[in-house]
XYZ file of C-alpha atoms in Angstrom:
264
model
C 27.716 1.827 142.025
C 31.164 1.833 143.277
C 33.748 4.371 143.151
C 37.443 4.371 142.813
C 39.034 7.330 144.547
C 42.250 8.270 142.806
C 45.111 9.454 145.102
C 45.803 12.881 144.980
C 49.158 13.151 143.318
C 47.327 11.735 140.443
C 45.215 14.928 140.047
C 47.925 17.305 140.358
C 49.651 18.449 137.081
C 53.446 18.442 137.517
C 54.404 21.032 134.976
C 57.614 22.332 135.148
C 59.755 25.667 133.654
C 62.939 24.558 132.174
C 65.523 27.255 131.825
C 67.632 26.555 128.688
C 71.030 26.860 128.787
C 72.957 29.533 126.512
C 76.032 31.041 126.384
C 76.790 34.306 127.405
C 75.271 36.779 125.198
C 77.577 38.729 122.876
C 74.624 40.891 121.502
C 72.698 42.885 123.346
C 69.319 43.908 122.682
C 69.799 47.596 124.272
C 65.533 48.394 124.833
C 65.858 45.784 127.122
C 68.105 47.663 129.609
C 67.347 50.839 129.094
C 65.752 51.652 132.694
C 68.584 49.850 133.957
C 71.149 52.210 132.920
C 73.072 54.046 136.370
C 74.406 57.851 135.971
C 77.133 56.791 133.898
C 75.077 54.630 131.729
C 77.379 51.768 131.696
C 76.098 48.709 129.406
C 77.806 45.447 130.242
C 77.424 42.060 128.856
C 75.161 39.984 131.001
C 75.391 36.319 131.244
C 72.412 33.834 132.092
C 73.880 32.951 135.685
C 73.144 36.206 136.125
C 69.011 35.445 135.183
C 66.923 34.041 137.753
C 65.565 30.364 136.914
C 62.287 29.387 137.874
C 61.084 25.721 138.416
C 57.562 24.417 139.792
C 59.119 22.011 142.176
C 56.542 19.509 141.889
C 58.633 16.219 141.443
C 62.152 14.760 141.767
C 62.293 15.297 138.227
C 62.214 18.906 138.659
C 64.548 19.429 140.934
C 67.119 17.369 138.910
C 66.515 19.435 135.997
C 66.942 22.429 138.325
C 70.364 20.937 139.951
C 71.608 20.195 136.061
C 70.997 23.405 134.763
C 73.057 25.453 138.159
C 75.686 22.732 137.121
C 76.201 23.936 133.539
C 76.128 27.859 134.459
C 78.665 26.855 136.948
C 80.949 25.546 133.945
C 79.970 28.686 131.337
C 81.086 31.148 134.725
C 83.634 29.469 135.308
C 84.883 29.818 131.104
C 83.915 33.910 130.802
C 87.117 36.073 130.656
C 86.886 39.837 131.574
C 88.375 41.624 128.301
C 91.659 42.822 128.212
C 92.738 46.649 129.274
C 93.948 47.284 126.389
C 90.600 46.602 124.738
C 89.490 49.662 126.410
C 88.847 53.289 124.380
C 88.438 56.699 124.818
C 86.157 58.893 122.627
C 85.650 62.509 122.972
C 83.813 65.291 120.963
C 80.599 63.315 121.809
C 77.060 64.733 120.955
C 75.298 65.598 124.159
C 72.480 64.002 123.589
C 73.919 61.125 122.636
C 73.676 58.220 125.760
C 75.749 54.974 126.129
C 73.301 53.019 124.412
C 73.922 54.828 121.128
C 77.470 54.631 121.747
C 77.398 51.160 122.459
C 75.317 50.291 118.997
C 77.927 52.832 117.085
C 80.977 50.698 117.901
C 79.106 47.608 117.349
C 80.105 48.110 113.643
C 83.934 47.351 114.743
C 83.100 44.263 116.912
C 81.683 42.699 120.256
C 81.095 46.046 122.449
C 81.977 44.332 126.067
C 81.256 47.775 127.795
C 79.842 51.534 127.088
C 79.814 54.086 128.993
C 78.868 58.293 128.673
C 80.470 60.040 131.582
C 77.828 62.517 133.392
C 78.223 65.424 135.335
C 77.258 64.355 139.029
C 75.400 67.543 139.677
C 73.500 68.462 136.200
C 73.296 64.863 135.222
C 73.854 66.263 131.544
C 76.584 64.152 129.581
C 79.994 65.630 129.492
C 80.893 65.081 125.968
C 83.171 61.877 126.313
C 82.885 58.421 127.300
C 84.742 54.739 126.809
C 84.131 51.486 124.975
C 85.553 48.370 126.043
C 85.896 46.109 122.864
C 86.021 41.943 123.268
C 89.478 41.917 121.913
C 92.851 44.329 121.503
C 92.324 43.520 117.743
C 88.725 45.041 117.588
C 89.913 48.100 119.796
C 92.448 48.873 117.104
C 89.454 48.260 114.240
C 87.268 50.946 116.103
C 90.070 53.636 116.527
C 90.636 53.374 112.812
C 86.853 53.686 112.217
C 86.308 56.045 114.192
C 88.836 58.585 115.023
C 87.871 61.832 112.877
C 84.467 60.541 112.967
C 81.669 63.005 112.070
C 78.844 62.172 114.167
C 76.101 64.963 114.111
C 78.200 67.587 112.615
C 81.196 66.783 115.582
C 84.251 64.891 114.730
C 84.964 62.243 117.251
C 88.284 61.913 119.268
C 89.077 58.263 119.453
C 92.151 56.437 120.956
C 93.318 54.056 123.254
C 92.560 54.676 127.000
C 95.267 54.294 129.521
C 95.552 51.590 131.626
C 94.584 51.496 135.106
C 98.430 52.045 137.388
C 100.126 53.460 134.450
C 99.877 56.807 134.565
C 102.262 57.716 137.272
C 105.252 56.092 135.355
C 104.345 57.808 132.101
C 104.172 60.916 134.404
C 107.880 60.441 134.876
C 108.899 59.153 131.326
C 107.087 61.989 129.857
C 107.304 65.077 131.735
C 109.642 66.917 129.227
C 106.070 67.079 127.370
C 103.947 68.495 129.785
C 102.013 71.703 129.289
C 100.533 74.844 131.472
C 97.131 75.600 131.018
C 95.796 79.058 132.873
C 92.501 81.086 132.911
C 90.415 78.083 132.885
C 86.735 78.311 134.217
C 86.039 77.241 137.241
C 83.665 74.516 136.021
C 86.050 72.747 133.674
C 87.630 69.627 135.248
C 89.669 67.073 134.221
C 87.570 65.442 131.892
C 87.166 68.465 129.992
C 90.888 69.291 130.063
C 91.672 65.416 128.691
C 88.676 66.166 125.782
C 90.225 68.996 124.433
C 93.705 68.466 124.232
C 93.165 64.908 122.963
C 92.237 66.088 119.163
C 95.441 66.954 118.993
C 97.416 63.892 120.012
C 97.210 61.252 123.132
C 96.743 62.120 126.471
C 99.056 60.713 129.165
C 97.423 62.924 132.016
C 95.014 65.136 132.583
C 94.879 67.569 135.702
C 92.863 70.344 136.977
C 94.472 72.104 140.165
C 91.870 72.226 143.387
C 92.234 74.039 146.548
C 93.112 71.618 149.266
C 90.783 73.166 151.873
C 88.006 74.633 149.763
C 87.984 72.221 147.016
C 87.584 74.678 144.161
C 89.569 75.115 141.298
C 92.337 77.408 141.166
C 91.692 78.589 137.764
C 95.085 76.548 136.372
C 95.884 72.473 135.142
C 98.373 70.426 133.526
C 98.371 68.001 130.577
C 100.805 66.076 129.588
C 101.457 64.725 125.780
C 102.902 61.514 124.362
C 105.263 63.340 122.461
C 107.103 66.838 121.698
C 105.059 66.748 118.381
C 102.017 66.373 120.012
C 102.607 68.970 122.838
C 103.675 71.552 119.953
C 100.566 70.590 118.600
C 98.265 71.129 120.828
C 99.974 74.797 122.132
C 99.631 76.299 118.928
C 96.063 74.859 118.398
C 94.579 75.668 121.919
C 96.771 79.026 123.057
C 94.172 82.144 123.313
C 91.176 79.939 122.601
C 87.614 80.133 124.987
C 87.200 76.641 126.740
C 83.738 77.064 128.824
C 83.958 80.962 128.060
C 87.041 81.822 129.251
C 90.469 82.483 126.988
C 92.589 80.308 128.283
C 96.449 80.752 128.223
C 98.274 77.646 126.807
C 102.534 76.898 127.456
C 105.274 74.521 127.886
C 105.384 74.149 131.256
C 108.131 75.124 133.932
C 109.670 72.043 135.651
C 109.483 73.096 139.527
C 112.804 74.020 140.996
C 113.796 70.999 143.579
C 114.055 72.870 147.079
C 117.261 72.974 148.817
C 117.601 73.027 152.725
C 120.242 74.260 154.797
């Protein structure tokens, strides 16, 4: 009896994984990333060049599969567009225990959520009460102000309104400095986070500033904010003058412009 011995490529399956080939994801399914989540909780979209592939390279045919597939994420990379700044919000007032997930999955409701993010205190880890959302579009940033400015989320009425863009607050410093205000008595815990959180339910924010020691690095117990407008700085004073922030009555007023030094 004779028998025919079949070559060995023959008896070797060649199975392989194709990756498909989506577009970026505009939804997120937040369990998913949970554990992923750094100290500021930041959710971002992710995109499948940013996946690993896998492919049994057991033939030619494989391999050009594998090749084809790089060769469209190349084009969808290529075609993503980071948002715009001015797609970017700020929202105070948060719940504590509320994390960026949440937050992401509450502005949902207004549009594509691009980016969320709690802010955390380095040292306690425990959220400091405000955060930002990065919408797809300008047009959806303005949809989830509306929303959700005066919010009431667990009993606490949310602070929502654009966030400043990134180089612009030292001009607006300038522009605006008629409308800055003296805060004093302030705990030696509150920073400027805190200082922004409070004064913005009472109009926007231009900047935000808690005074530290140069050579100690502690707070000297005083800050600055500055308002977008005389309305909004009157505001604020008569709202926030004699009132505890962190335990401590703290001492609101317009404040004095420096006098310029004169040398001789």
């Amino acid at each position: 009896m004779s028998s025919t011995i079949l070559p060995f490529q023959l008896l070797t399956p060649k199975s392989t994984i194709i990756p498909t080939s989506n577009p970026p994801f505009k939804t997120l399914t937040f369990p998913h990333f949970s554990s992923c989540l750094s100290h500021t909780n930041k959710i971002s979209v992710i995109s499948p060049h940013k996946l690993a592939h896998f492919a049994a390279h057991t033939s030619d045919w494989s391999q050009q599969v594998t090749q084809e597939s790089e060769k469209e994420e190349d084009v969808e990379e290529e075609s993503y567009s980071e948002p715009p700044e001015d797609a970017k919000i700020f929202v105070g007032n948060l719940p504590y225990d509320l994390d960026s997930e949440k937050l992401a999955e509450l502005f949902s409701s207004s549009g594509v959520v691009e980016i969320a993010e709690v802010i955390y205190n380095r040292d306690t880890e425990q959220s400091r009460g405000f955060g930002f959302v990065t919408m797809s579009t300008v047009e959806e940033a303005e949809k989830a102000v509306d929303t959700f400015n005066g919010y009431d989320l667990s009993g606490r009425l949310l602070t929502v309104n654009k966030a400043a863009p990134r180089g612009s607050q030292p001009e607006r410093r300038v522009v605006a400095s008629s409308f800055k205000i003296y805060m004093g008595n302030l705990a030696w815990q509150v920073d400027n986070g805190q200082l922004e959180q409070a004064f913005s339910e009472h109009g926007k924010v231009v900047d935000a500033r808690v005074i530290y020691d140069r050579e100690t690095g502690r707070s000297r117990g005083f800050g600055f904010v500055t308002m977008a407008s005389e309305t909004e700085m009157n505001d604020a004073i008569a709202a926030l003058d004699g009132q505890s922030l962190d335990g401590r009555a703290i001492r609101v007023n317009v404040a004095e412009d420096r006098p310029k030094r004169t040398f001789f």
